[in-house]
Short mmCIF file of C-alpha atoms in Angstrom, two decimals:
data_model
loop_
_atom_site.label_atom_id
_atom_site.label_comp_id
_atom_site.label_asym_id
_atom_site.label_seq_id
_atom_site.Cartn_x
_atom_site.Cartn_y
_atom_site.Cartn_z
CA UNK A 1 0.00 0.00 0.00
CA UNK A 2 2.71 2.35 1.10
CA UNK A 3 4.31 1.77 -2.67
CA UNK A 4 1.56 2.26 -4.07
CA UNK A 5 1.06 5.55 -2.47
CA UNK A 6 4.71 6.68 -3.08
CA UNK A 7 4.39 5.47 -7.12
CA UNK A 8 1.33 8.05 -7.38
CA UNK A 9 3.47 11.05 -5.91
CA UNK A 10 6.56 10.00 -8.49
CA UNK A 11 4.45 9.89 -11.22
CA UNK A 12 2.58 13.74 -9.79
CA UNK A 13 6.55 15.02 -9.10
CA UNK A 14 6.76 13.80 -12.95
CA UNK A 15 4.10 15.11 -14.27
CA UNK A 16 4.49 18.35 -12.64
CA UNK A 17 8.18 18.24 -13.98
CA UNK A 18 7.18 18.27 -17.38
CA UNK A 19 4.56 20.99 -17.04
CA UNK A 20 7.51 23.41 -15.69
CA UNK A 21 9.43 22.63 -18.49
CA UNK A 22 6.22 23.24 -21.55
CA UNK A 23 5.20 25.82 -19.41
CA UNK A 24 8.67 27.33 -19.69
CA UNK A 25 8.81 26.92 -23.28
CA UNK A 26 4.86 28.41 -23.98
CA UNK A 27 5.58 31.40 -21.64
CA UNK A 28 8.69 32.17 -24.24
CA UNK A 29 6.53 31.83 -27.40
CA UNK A 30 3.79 33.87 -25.79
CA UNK A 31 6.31 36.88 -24.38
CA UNK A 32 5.77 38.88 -27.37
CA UNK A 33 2.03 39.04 -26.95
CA UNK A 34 2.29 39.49 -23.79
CA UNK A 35 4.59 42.72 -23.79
CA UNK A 36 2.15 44.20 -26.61
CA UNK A 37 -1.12 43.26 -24.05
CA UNK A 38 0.95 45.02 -21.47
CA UNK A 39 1.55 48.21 -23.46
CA UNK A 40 -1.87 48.44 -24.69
CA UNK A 41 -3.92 47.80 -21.19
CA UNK A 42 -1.48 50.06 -19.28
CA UNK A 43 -2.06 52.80 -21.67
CA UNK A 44 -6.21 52.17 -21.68
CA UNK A 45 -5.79 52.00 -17.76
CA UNK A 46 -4.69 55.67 -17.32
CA UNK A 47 -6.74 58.94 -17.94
CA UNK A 48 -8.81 58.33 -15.27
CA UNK A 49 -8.87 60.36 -11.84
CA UNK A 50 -6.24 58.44 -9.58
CA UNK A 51 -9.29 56.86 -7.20
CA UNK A 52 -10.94 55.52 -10.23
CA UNK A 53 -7.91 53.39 -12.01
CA UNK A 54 -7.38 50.77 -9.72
CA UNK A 55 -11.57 49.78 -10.14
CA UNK A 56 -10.78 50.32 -13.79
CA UNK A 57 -8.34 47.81 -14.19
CA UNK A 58 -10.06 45.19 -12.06
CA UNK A 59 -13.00 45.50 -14.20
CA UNK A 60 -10.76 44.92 -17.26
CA UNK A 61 -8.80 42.33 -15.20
CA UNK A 62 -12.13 40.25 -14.36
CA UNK A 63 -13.18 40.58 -18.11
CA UNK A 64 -9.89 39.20 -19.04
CA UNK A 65 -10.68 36.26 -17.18
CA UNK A 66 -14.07 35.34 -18.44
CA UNK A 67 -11.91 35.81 -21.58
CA UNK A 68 -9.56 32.89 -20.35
CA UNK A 69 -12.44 31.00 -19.39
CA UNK A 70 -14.23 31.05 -22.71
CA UNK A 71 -10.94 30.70 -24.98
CA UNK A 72 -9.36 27.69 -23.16
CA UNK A 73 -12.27 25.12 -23.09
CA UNK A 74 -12.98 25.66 -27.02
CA UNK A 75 -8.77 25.74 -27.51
CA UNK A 76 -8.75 22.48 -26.07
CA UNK A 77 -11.61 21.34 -27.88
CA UNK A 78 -11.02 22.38 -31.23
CA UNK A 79 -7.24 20.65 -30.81
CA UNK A 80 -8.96 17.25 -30.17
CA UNK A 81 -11.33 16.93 -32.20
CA UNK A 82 -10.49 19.28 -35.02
CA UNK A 83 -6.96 19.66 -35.00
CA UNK A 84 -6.44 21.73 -38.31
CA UNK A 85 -8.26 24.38 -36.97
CA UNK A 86 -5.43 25.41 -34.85
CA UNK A 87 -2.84 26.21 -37.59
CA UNK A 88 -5.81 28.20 -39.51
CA UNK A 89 -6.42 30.35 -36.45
CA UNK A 90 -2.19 30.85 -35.54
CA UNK A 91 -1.94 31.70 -39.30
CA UNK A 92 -5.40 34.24 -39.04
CA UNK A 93 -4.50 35.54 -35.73
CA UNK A 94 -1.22 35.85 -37.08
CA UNK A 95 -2.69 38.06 -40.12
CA UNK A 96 -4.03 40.42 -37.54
CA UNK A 97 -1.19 40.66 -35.29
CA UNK A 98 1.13 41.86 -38.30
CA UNK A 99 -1.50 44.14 -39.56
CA UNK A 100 -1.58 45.67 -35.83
CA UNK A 101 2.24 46.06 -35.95
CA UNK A 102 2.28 47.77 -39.12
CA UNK A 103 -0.84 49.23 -39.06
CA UNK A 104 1.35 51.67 -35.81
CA UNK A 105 3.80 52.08 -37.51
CA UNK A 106 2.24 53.59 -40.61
CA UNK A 107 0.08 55.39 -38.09
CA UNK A 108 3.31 57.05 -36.87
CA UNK A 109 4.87 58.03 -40.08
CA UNK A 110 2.71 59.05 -41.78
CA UNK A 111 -0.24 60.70 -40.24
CA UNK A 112 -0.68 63.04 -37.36
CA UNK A 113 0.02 61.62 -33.88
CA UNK A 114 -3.39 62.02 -31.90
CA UNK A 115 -3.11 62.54 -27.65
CA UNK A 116 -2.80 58.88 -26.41
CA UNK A 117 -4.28 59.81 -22.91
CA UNK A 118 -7.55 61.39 -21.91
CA UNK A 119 -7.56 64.06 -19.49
CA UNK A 120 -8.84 62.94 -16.21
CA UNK A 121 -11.44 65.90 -16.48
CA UNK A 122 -12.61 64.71 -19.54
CA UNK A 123 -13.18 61.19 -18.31
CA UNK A 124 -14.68 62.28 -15.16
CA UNK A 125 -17.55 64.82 -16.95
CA UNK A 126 -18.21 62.08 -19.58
CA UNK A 127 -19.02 60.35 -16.52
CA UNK A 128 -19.73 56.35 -16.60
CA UNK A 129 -20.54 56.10 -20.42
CA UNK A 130 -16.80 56.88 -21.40
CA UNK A 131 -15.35 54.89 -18.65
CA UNK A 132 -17.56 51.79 -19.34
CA UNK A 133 -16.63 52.37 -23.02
CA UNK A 134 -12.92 52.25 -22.20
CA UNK A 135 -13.47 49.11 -20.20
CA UNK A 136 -15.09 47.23 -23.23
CA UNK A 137 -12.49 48.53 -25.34
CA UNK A 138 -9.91 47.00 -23.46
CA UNK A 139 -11.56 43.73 -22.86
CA UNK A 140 -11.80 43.41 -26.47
CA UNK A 141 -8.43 43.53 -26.95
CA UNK A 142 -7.48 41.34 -24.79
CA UNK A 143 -9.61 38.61 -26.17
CA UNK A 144 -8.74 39.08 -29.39
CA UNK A 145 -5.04 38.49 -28.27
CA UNK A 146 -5.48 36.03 -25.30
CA UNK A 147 -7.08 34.01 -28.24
CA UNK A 148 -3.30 34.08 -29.46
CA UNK A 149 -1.48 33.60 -25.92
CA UNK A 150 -3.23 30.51 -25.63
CA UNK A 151 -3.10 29.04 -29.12
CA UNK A 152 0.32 29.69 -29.09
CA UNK A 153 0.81 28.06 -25.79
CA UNK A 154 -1.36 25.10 -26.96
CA UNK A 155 0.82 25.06 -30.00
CA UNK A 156 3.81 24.52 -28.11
CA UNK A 157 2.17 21.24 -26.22
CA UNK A 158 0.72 19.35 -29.27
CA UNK A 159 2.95 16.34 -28.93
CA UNK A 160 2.26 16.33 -25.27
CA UNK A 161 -0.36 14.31 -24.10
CA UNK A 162 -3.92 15.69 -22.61
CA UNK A 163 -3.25 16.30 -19.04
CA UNK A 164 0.26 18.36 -20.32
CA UNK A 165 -1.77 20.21 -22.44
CA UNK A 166 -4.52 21.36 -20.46
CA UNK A 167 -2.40 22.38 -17.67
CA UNK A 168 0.47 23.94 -19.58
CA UNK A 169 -2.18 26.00 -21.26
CA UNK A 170 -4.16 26.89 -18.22
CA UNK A 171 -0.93 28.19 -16.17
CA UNK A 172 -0.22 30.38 -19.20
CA UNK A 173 -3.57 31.76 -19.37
CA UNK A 174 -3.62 32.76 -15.61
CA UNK A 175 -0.33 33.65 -15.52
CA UNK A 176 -1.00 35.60 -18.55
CA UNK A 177 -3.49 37.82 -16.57
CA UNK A 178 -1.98 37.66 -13.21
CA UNK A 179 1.43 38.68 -14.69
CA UNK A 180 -0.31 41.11 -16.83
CA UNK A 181 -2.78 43.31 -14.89
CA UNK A 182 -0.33 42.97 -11.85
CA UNK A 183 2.13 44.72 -13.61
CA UNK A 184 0.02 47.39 -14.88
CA UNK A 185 -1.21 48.22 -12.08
CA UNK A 186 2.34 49.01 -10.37
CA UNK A 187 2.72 51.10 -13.45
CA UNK A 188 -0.61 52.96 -13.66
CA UNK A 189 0.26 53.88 -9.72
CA UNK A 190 3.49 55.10 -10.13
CA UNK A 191 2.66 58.95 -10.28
CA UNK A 192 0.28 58.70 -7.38
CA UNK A 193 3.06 56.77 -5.26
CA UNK A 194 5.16 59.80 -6.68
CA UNK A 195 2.98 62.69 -5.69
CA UNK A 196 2.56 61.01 -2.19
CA UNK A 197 5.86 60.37 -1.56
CA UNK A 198 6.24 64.66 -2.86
CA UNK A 199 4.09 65.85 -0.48
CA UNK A 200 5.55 63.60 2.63
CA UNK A 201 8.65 65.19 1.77
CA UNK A 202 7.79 68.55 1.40
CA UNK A 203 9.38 68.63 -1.51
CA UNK A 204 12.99 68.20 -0.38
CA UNK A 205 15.71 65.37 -0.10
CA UNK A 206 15.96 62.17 -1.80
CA UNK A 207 12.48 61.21 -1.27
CA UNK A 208 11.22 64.18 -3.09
CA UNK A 209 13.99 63.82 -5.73
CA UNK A 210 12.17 59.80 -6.14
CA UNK A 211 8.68 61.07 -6.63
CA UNK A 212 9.70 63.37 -9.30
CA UNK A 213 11.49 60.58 -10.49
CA UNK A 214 8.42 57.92 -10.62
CA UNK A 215 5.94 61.01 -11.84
CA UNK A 216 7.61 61.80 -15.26
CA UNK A 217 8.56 58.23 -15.27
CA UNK A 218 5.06 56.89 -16.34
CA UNK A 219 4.70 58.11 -19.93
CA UNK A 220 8.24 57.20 -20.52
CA UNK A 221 7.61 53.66 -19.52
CA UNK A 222 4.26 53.61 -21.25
CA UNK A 223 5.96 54.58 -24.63
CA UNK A 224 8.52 52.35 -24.64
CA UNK A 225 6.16 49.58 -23.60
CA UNK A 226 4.00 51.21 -26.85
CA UNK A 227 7.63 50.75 -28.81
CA UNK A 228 8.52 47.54 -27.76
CA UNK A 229 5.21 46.03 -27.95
CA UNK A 230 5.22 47.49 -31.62
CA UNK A 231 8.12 45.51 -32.60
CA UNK A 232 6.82 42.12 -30.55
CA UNK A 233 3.49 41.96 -32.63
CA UNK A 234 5.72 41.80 -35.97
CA UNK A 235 7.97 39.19 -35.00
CA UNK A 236 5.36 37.33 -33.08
CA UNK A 237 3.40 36.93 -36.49
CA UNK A 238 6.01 36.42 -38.48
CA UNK A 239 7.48 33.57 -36.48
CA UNK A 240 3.79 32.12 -36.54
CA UNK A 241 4.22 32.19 -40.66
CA UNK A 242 7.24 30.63 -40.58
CA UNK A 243 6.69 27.52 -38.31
CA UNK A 244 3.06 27.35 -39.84
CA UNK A 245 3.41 27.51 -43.45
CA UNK A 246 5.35 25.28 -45.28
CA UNK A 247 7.08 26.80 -47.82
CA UNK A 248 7.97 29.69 -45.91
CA UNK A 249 10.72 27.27 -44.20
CA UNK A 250 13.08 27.89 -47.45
CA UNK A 251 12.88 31.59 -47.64
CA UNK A 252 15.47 33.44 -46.30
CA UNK A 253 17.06 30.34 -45.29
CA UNK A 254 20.93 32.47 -44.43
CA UNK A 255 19.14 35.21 -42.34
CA UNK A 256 18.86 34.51 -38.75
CA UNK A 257 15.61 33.42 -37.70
CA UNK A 258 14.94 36.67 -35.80
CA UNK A 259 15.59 38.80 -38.98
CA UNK A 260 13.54 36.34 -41.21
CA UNK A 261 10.36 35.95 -38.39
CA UNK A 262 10.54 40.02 -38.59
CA UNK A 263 10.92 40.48 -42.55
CA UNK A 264 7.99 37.99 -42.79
CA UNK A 265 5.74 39.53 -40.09
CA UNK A 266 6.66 43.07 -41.78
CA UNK A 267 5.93 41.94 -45.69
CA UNK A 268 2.54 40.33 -43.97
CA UNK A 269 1.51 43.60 -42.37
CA UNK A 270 2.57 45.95 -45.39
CA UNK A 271 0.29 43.62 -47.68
CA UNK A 272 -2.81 43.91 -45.17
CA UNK A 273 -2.19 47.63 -44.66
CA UNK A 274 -2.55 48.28 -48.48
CA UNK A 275 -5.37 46.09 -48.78
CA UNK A 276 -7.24 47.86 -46.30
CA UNK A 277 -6.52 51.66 -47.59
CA UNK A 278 -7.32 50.44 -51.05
CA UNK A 279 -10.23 48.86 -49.72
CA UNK A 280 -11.23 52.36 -47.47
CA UNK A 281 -10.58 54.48 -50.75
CA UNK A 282 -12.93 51.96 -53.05
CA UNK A 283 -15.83 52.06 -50.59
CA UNK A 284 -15.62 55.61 -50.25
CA UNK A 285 -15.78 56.21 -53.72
CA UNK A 286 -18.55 54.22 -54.56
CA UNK A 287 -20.93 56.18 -51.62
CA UNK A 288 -19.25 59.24 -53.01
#
C-alpha cells in the first residue's frame, strides 16, 4: 500500500516536472504578446482620476478572465477533435497581429500623432458612459489576443499528451493575466506613489527627488512599452508564418531566424495595410 502511495506522488513530481518545463517553453513563445497586451492595457488603464484606475483595471482584469475561461475550453476542444483548426487560427491571428504592428507604424509616419491619454477631467464629466466604453475597449483587446497567448501556448504542447496540455495551457492563461494586470497596475500607480511620496517630503531630499522621479517616469515607460510592444506583434506573427506555413521554411534560409520571423511579419503587415486603404478608398468612392 505504502508503494503504491509513493508510485502516485513520483508519477505527480513527474508530471508536474514536465509541465515546468512546456510551461517554460509556452511562456517564451507567448512573451511577445504578452509585452504588446501590457503596453496596450497600461495605456487604456490611465486617464482616469487616480481613485478611479485601480476599479478600472479590475473590471478589465475580471473581463480578461471570463476571456480565459471562454478561450481555453474551445482551444482544447477544437485541438482534439479538429486539430487543423489550430494552424488556420495561428496563421489568421497571425494576419491580424502583423497588420496591428504595421498598421502603428504607418500610423506614426505618416499621419498626425493624436493625444494617447484622456484628461482625467474629460473622463470624469463624460461620466460612466466613457469609462464603461474604455473598459469594453480594453476587454476586447485582450480577447482578441489572449485568443493568441493561448493558441500559441497550446501550440507549443501538441505532442504532449492531454493532461500536459490542459495544464500547460491553463498556467499560461492565468499567468497571462496575473502577470499582466499585476504589472500594470504598479505602473498605472506610479505617479500617485510619486505625488505622495512629494508631499511627505515637502518637496525636499531624496524622497522628493524619487517622486519626481516615478511622476515623469510613467509616460516614458508607457511609450517604450508602446515601442517595444510594436516591434513584438511583428515578429510574433512572423514567427507564426514561418513555423506554420510550409514553404515559408526555405525563404530566407541564411538570415537569422529573428531577422527572417521580422521580414515575414513586416511583408505580412505591409500587404494587409494596403489592402485595407485600397479597400477604405474603393468604398468611399462608390458612396461618393
Amino acid at each position: 500500500m505504502a508503494s503504491g502511495f509513493f508510485a502516485i506522488l513520483d508519477d505527480i513530481g513527474a508530471l508536474m516536472d514536465d509541465v515546468a518545463v512546456t510551461a517554460k517553453v509556452a511562456a517564451k513563445k507567448t512573451a511577445g504578446i504578452l509585452g504588446d497586451d501590457l503596453a496596450v492595457n497600461a495605456e487604456k488603464s490611465t486617464g482616469f482620476i487616480s481613485s478611479r484606475e485601480l476599479p478600472v483595471l479590475w473590471a478589465i482584469t475580471k473581463g480578461s478572465l471570463v476571456n480565459k475561461l471562454i478561450i481555453v475550453p474551445i482551444a482544447l476542444l477544437l485541438n482534439v477533435f479538429f486539430p487543423v483548426a489550430i494552424k488556420v487560427i495561428l496563421v489568421l491571428g497571425g494576419l491580424y497581429l502583423a497588420y496591428e504592428g504595421v498598421e502603428k507604424v504607418v500610423e506614426y509616419f505618416f499621419h498626425h500623432p493624436k493625444p494617447s491619454h484622456v484628461e482625467a477631467k474629460e473622463i470624469l464629466q463624460e461620466g460612466d458612459a466613457a469609462e464603461n466604453a474604455k473598459i469594453r475597449s480594453a476587454i476586447t483587446t485582450d480577447f482578441i489576443l489572449s485568443i493568441e497567448i493561448v493558441i500559441i501556448a497550446l501550440g507549443s504542447v501538441l505532442e504532449e499528451k492531454l493532461g500536459i496540455q490542459i495544464m500547460t495551457v491553463s498556467i499560461i492563461a492565468l499567468l497571462a493575466t496575473i502577470g499582466v494586470y499585476g504589472i500594470v497596475a504598479l505602473i498605472v500607480r506610479m505617479d500617485d506613489a510619486g505625488y505622495r511620496l512629494m508631499k511627505a517630503s515637502g518637496e525636499k531630499g531624496i524622497l522628493s527627488v524619487t517622486g519626481k522621479i516615478l511622476v515623469k517616469s510613467l509616460p516614458v515607460i508607457i511609450k517604450i512599452l508602446s515601442i517595444v510592444g510594436t516591434v513584438a506583434l511583428i515578429l510574433v506573427s512572423g514567427g507564426i508564418f514561418a513555423h506554420n506555413i510550409a514553404f515559408l521554411h526555405h525563404v530566407f534560409p541564411t538570415l537569422p531566424s529573428i531577422l527572417r520571423e521580422f521580414a515575414f511579419g513586416l511583408l505580412a503587415g505591409l500587404v494587409l495595410v494596403l489592402i485595407i486603404i485600397l479597400g477604405k478608398k474603393l468604398i468611399g468612392l462608390f458612396r461618393s
